[in-house]
mmCIF file of C-alpha atoms in Angstrom:
data_model
loop_
_atom_site.group_PDB
_atom_site.id
_atom_site.type_symbol
_atom_site.label_atom_id
_atom_site.label_comp_id
_atom_site.label_asym_id
_atom_site.label_seq_id
_atom_site.Cartn_x
_atom_site.Cartn_y
_atom_site.Cartn_z
ATOM 1 C CA GLU Z 1 -5.232 21.119 3.872
ATOM 2 C CA ALA Z 2 -4.543 18.034 1.779
ATOM 3 C CA GLN Z 3 -5.152 14.991 3.903
ATOM 4 C CA VAL Z 4 -6.445 11.488 4.368
ATOM 5 C CA THR Z 5 -8.837 11.089 7.254
ATOM 6 C CA GLN Z 6 -9.922 7.914 9.001
ATOM 7 C CA ASN Z 7 -12.659 7.267 11.510
ATOM 8 C CA PRO Z 8 -12.773 6.095 14.146
ATOM 9 C CA ARG Z 9 -9.205 6.437 15.378
ATOM 10 C CA TYR Z 10 -9.716 3.860 18.108
ATOM 11 C CA LEU Z 11 -12.264 1.077 18.298
ATOM 12 C CA ILE Z 12 -12.838 -1.784 20.690
ATOM 13 C CA THR Z 13 -15.451 -4.294 19.619
ATOM 14 C CA VAL Z 14 -16.482 -7.881 20.125
ATOM 15 C CA THR Z 15 -16.210 -10.898 17.863
ATOM 16 C CA GLY Z 16 -18.836 -10.998 15.148
ATOM 17 C CA LYS Z 17 -20.124 -7.438 15.411
ATOM 18 C CA LYS Z 18 -19.962 -5.831 11.971
ATOM 19 C CA LEU Z 19 -18.000 -2.624 11.729
ATOM 20 C CA THR Z 20 -16.918 -0.076 9.162
ATOM 21 C CA VAL Z 21 -13.824 2.090 9.187
ATOM 22 C CA THR Z 22 -14.200 5.117 6.965
ATOM 23 C CA CYS Z 23 -11.484 6.675 4.862
ATOM 24 C CA SER Z 24 -11.716 9.913 2.954
ATOM 25 C CA GLN Z 25 -9.209 11.955 0.939
ATOM 26 C CA ASN Z 26 -9.526 15.483 -0.390
ATOM 27 C CA MET Z 27 -6.762 15.358 -2.992
ATOM 28 C CA ASN Z 28 -8.811 13.922 -5.868
ATOM 29 C CA HIS Z 29 -6.557 10.872 -5.895
ATOM 30 C CA GLU Z 30 -7.569 7.922 -8.009
ATOM 31 C CA TYR Z 31 -5.618 5.251 -6.127
ATOM 32 C CA MET Z 32 -6.602 4.294 -2.576
ATOM 33 C CA SER Z 33 -5.475 1.437 -0.411
ATOM 34 C CA TRP Z 34 -5.914 -0.190 2.996
ATOM 35 C CA TYR Z 35 -3.085 -1.670 5.063
ATOM 36 C CA ARG Z 36 -2.826 -3.370 8.385
ATOM 37 C CA GLN Z 37 0.254 -3.099 10.549
ATOM 38 C CA ASP Z 38 1.265 -5.764 13.026
ATOM 39 C CA PRO Z 39 4.434 -5.927 15.143
ATOM 40 C CA GLY Z 40 7.326 -7.472 13.249
ATOM 41 C CA LEU Z 41 5.322 -7.802 10.024
ATOM 42 C CA GLY Z 42 5.401 -4.284 8.669
ATOM 43 C CA LEU Z 43 2.437 -3.095 6.637
ATOM 44 C CA ARG Z 44 0.443 -5.566 4.630
ATOM 45 C CA GLN Z 45 -1.926 -4.471 1.927
ATOM 46 C CA ILE Z 46 -5.538 -5.566 2.364
ATOM 47 C CA TYR Z 47 -7.332 -4.075 -0.636
ATOM 48 C CA TYR Z 48 -6.674 -1.350 -3.139
ATOM 49 C CA SER Z 49 -8.674 0.618 -5.651
ATOM 50 C CA MET Z 50 -7.442 2.236 -8.823
ATOM 51 C CA ASN Z 51 -10.621 4.207 -9.418
ATOM 52 C CA VAL Z 52 -14.318 4.385 -8.672
ATOM 53 C CA GLU Z 53 -15.950 0.957 -8.797
ATOM 54 C CA VAL Z 54 -12.548 -0.718 -9.306
ATOM 55 C CA THR Z 55 -11.177 -2.669 -6.339
ATOM 56 C CA ASP Z 56 -8.754 -5.542 -6.013
ATOM 57 C CA LYS Z 57 -7.290 -7.776 -3.360
ATOM 58 C CA GLY Z 58 -3.951 -7.134 -1.748
ATOM 59 C CA ASP Z 59 -1.947 -9.654 0.207
ATOM 60 C CA VAL Z 60 -4.316 -10.215 3.146
ATOM 61 C CA PRO Z 61 -7.937 -9.662 1.993
ATOM 62 C CA GLU Z 62 -9.595 -12.476 3.948
ATOM 63 C CA GLY Z 63 -12.248 -11.209 6.364
ATOM 64 C CA TYR Z 64 -12.460 -7.743 4.809
ATOM 65 C CA LYS Z 65 -14.606 -5.982 2.242
ATOM 66 C CA VAL Z 66 -14.259 -2.605 0.588
ATOM 67 C CA SER Z 67 -16.262 -0.425 -1.738
ATOM 68 C CA ARG Z 68 -15.420 2.566 -3.912
ATOM 69 C CA LYS Z 69 -18.620 4.318 -4.866
ATOM 70 C CA GLU Z 70 -17.104 7.775 -4.805
ATOM 71 C CA LYS Z 71 -13.600 8.881 -5.616
ATOM 72 C CA ARG Z 72 -12.934 10.407 -2.216
ATOM 73 C CA ASN Z 73 -14.183 7.565 0.014
ATOM 74 C CA PHE Z 74 -12.896 4.036 0.503
ATOM 75 C CA PRO Z 75 -14.493 2.364 3.536
ATOM 76 C CA LEU Z 76 -13.153 -0.855 5.030
ATOM 77 C CA ILE Z 77 -15.807 -3.282 6.215
ATOM 78 C CA LEU Z 78 -15.357 -6.153 8.638
ATOM 79 C CA GLU Z 79 -18.516 -8.226 8.355
ATOM 80 C CA SER Z 80 -17.690 -10.546 11.264
ATOM 81 C CA PRO Z 81 -14.562 -9.375 13.073
ATOM 82 C CA SER Z 82 -12.358 -11.894 14.822
ATOM 83 C CA PRO Z 83 -9.546 -11.391 17.369
ATOM 84 C CA ASN Z 84 -6.885 -11.988 14.699
ATOM 85 C CA GLN Z 85 -8.058 -8.777 13.041
ATOM 86 C CA THR Z 86 -6.877 -6.784 16.032
ATOM 87 C CA SER Z 87 -4.385 -4.455 14.406
ATOM 88 C CA LEU Z 88 -3.460 -0.930 13.402
ATOM 89 C CA TYR Z 89 -5.104 -0.012 10.113
ATOM 90 C CA PHE Z 90 -3.985 2.632 7.644
ATOM 91 C CA CYS Z 91 -5.697 4.073 4.628
ATOM 92 C CA ALA Z 92 -3.589 5.660 1.912
ATOM 93 C CA SER Z 93 -4.151 7.461 -1.365
ATOM 94 C CA SER Z 94 -1.969 8.278 -4.318
ATOM 95 C CA THR Z 95 -2.024 10.196 -7.569
ATOM 96 C CA GLY Z 96 -2.312 8.350 -10.824
ATOM 97 C CA THR Z 97 -4.024 5.071 -11.474
ATOM 98 C CA SER Z 98 -1.401 2.935 -9.811
ATOM 99 C CA GLY Z 99 0.674 2.950 -6.679
ATOM 100 C CA PHE Z 100 3.778 4.135 -8.494
ATOM 101 C CA ASP Z 101 3.603 7.526 -6.883
ATOM 102 C CA GLU Z 102 3.962 8.762 -3.330
ATOM 103 C CA GLN Z 103 1.260 7.452 -1.054
ATOM 104 C CA PHE Z 104 -0.348 9.741 1.501
ATOM 105 C CA PHE Z 105 -1.343 7.958 4.693
ATOM 106 C CA GLY Z 106 -4.117 8.584 7.141
ATOM 107 C CA PRO Z 107 -3.425 8.751 10.895
ATOM 108 C CA GLY Z 108 -4.428 5.145 11.518
ATOM 109 C CA THR Z 109 -7.236 3.269 13.268
ATOM 110 C CA ARG Z 110 -6.346 1.067 16.191
ATOM 111 C CA LEU Z 111 -8.831 -1.808 16.297
ATOM 112 C CA THR Z 112 -9.187 -4.304 19.127
ATOM 113 C CA VAL Z 113 -11.495 -7.279 18.679
ATOM 114 C CA LEU Z 114 -12.325 -9.097 21.914
ATOM 115 C CA SER U 1 4.625 -12.304 -2.826
ATOM 116 C CA GLN U 2 7.776 -10.215 -3.058
ATOM 117 C CA GLN U 3 8.818 -8.400 0.045
ATOM 118 C CA GLY U 4 11.243 -5.712 1.100
ATOM 119 C CA GLU U 5 13.340 -6.693 4.085
ATOM 120 C CA GLU U 6 15.070 -3.937 6.013
ATOM 121 C CA ASP U 7 18.350 -4.413 7.779
ATOM 122 C CA PRO U 8 19.143 -3.848 10.587
ATOM 123 C CA GLN U 9 15.916 -4.269 12.520
ATOM 124 C CA ALA U 10 17.055 -1.669 15.029
ATOM 125 C CA LEU U 11 19.786 0.947 15.008
ATOM 126 C CA SER U 12 20.932 3.271 17.754
ATOM 127 C CA ILE U 13 23.329 6.154 17.063
ATOM 128 C CA GLN U 14 24.431 9.459 18.499
ATOM 129 C CA GLU U 15 23.180 12.765 17.194
ATOM 130 C CA GLY U 16 25.379 13.997 14.367
ATOM 131 C CA GLU U 17 26.328 10.522 13.167
ATOM 132 C CA ASN U 18 25.184 9.022 9.895
ATOM 133 C CA ALA U 19 22.583 6.253 9.801
ATOM 134 C CA THR U 20 22.440 3.644 7.065
ATOM 135 C CA MET U 21 19.565 1.254 6.529
ATOM 136 C CA ASN U 22 19.341 -1.426 3.889
ATOM 137 C CA CYS U 23 16.457 -3.003 2.056
ATOM 138 C CA SER U 24 16.479 -6.195 0.041
ATOM 139 C CA TYR U 25 13.690 -7.487 -2.152
ATOM 140 C CA LYS U 26 13.021 -10.630 -4.087
ATOM 141 C CA THR U 27 11.693 -9.883 -7.559
ATOM 142 C CA SER U 28 11.968 -7.200 -10.216
ATOM 143 C CA ILE U 29 10.469 -3.843 -9.378
ATOM 144 C CA ASN U 30 9.432 -0.646 -11.123
ATOM 145 C CA ASN U 31 10.220 1.580 -8.191
ATOM 146 C CA LEU U 32 11.173 1.512 -4.551
ATOM 147 C CA GLN U 33 10.051 3.986 -1.934
ATOM 148 C CA TRP U 34 11.183 4.817 1.579
ATOM 149 C CA TYR U 35 8.794 5.941 4.296
ATOM 150 C CA ARG U 36 9.178 7.139 7.860
ATOM 151 C CA GLN U 37 6.786 6.416 10.709
ATOM 152 C CA ASN U 38 6.840 8.112 14.060
ATOM 153 C CA SER U 39 5.591 5.863 16.835
ATOM 154 C CA GLY U 40 2.170 4.497 15.869
ATOM 155 C CA ARG U 41 1.382 7.342 13.492
ATOM 156 C CA GLY U 42 0.809 7.459 9.760
ATOM 157 C CA LEU U 43 3.663 6.904 7.349
ATOM 158 C CA VAL U 44 5.317 9.817 5.632
ATOM 159 C CA HIS U 45 6.848 9.457 2.200
ATOM 160 C CA LEU U 46 10.569 10.247 2.055
ATOM 161 C CA ILE U 47 11.823 9.403 -1.386
ATOM 162 C CA LEU U 48 11.013 7.356 -4.481
ATOM 163 C CA ILE U 49 13.662 5.839 -6.713
ATOM 164 C CA ARG U 50 12.823 4.229 -10.027
ATOM 165 C CA SER U 51 14.397 1.054 -11.330
ATOM 166 C CA ASN U 52 16.437 2.958 -13.927
ATOM 167 C CA GLU U 53 17.948 5.247 -11.286
ATOM 168 C CA ARG U 54 20.957 4.387 -9.166
ATOM 169 C CA GLU U 55 21.070 7.200 -6.652
ATOM 170 C CA LYS U 56 18.826 9.960 -5.421
ATOM 171 C CA HIS U 57 19.221 12.755 -2.907
ATOM 172 C CA SER U 58 16.746 14.757 -0.873
ATOM 173 C CA GLY U 59 18.152 17.076 1.773
ATOM 174 C CA ARG U 60 20.035 14.895 4.265
ATOM 175 C CA LEU U 61 18.747 11.722 2.645
ATOM 176 C CA ARG U 62 20.597 9.676 0.084
ATOM 177 C CA VAL U 63 19.073 6.574 -1.460
ATOM 178 C CA THR U 64 20.844 4.092 -3.675
ATOM 179 C CA LEU U 65 19.387 1.269 -5.692
ATOM 180 C CA ASP U 66 21.220 -1.771 -7.016
ATOM 181 C CA THR U 67 18.811 -3.761 -9.133
ATOM 182 C CA SER U 68 21.404 -6.463 -9.831
ATOM 183 C CA LYS U 69 21.592 -7.190 -6.103
ATOM 184 C CA LYS U 70 17.941 -6.374 -5.529
ATOM 185 C CA SER U 71 18.853 -4.007 -2.751
ATOM 186 C CA SER U 72 18.565 -0.385 -1.713
ATOM 187 C CA SER U 73 20.078 1.695 1.036
ATOM 188 C CA LEU U 74 18.904 4.809 2.825
ATOM 189 C CA LEU U 75 21.551 7.073 4.316
ATOM 190 C CA ILE U 76 20.603 9.828 6.737
ATOM 191 C CA THR U 77 23.501 12.203 7.267
ATOM 192 C CA ALA U 78 24.118 14.326 10.349
ATOM 193 C CA SER U 79 21.258 12.672 12.209
ATOM 194 C CA ARG U 80 19.089 14.549 14.686
ATOM 195 C CA ALA U 81 16.976 13.396 17.608
ATOM 196 C CA ALA U 82 13.918 14.202 15.466
ATOM 197 C CA ASP U 83 15.001 11.470 13.021
ATOM 198 C CA THR U 84 14.084 8.877 15.652
ATOM 199 C CA ALA U 85 11.416 6.778 13.923
ATOM 200 C CA SER U 86 10.827 3.565 12.038
ATOM 201 C CA TYR U 87 11.851 3.482 8.397
ATOM 202 C CA PHE U 88 10.229 1.258 5.813
ATOM 203 C CA CYS U 89 11.022 0.424 2.243
ATOM 204 C CA ALA U 90 8.152 -0.385 -0.089
ATOM 205 C CA THR U 91 8.348 -2.098 -3.436
ATOM 206 C CA ASP U 92 5.705 -2.282 -6.107
ATOM 207 C CA ALA U 93 4.312 -5.414 -7.641
ATOM 208 C CA ASN U 94 1.782 -6.119 -10.320
ATOM 209 C CA TYR U 95 2.746 -3.046 -12.346
ATOM 210 C CA GLY U 96 2.513 -0.765 -9.346
ATOM 211 C CA GLN U 97 -0.966 -1.731 -8.303
ATOM 212 C CA ASN U 98 0.110 -3.694 -5.286
ATOM 213 C CA PHE U 99 2.594 -2.428 -2.722
ATOM 214 C CA VAL U 100 4.656 -4.517 -0.321
ATOM 215 C CA PHE U 101 6.326 -3.048 2.760
ATOM 216 C CA GLY U 102 9.148 -4.553 4.748
ATOM 217 C CA PRO U 103 9.040 -4.921 8.569
ATOM 218 C CA GLY U 104 11.062 -1.725 9.030
ATOM 219 C CA THR U 105 14.170 -0.471 10.794
ATOM 220 C CA ARG U 106 13.747 1.263 14.157
ATOM 221 C CA LEU U 107 16.192 4.136 14.370
ATOM 222 C CA SER U 108 16.995 5.792 17.683
ATOM 223 C CA VAL U 109 19.073 8.951 17.616
ATOM 224 C CA LEU U 110 20.418 9.781 21.044
ATOM 225 C CA PRO U 111 21.059 13.423 21.987
#
């Protein structure tokens, strides 16, 4: 089944404790992206990647890191999480080398930073 | 950055009625997409309309795009309770590399 998977689905952590949210897609998509969703603000793009070893900042990259060492994986790293990073996070992938096409979304990761 | 803004923020209708949601954006786009999200779950792509298209249909969905007014509308005909969800428009920026979503319209379809 074609899908985007994220892990963990739920995470409660404390300020400053490094964490990684994994994202994997099995559709051989070149484009991958991370979003955060907050009430009243819709989805905001954090980082995106057009291909392996190619990443770029979205609208809200501060406090986050990403890497794209393999085509299928695009982990999101929070080196020192803070309470304002409490949010619902989505990973997405798309065909082509841009976001022009339909994006397929993962199920989401609900992160709480205490 | 440019942003899609949906209107209304919330909409409540009876089953069988039509639902119309609007999206406005600020700068030129290459395409505009509509997505649906069921409570707290991942977004599902509904339809993509390119800047050189004016109208597109998919089942009970009809999307229009007016680039002169920088606006789009999503019409859901003969709504069903299962259409209850949040609907988002997304516009591309930076030649499609960067996507911007609006805050969404919450649609409630009452049986």
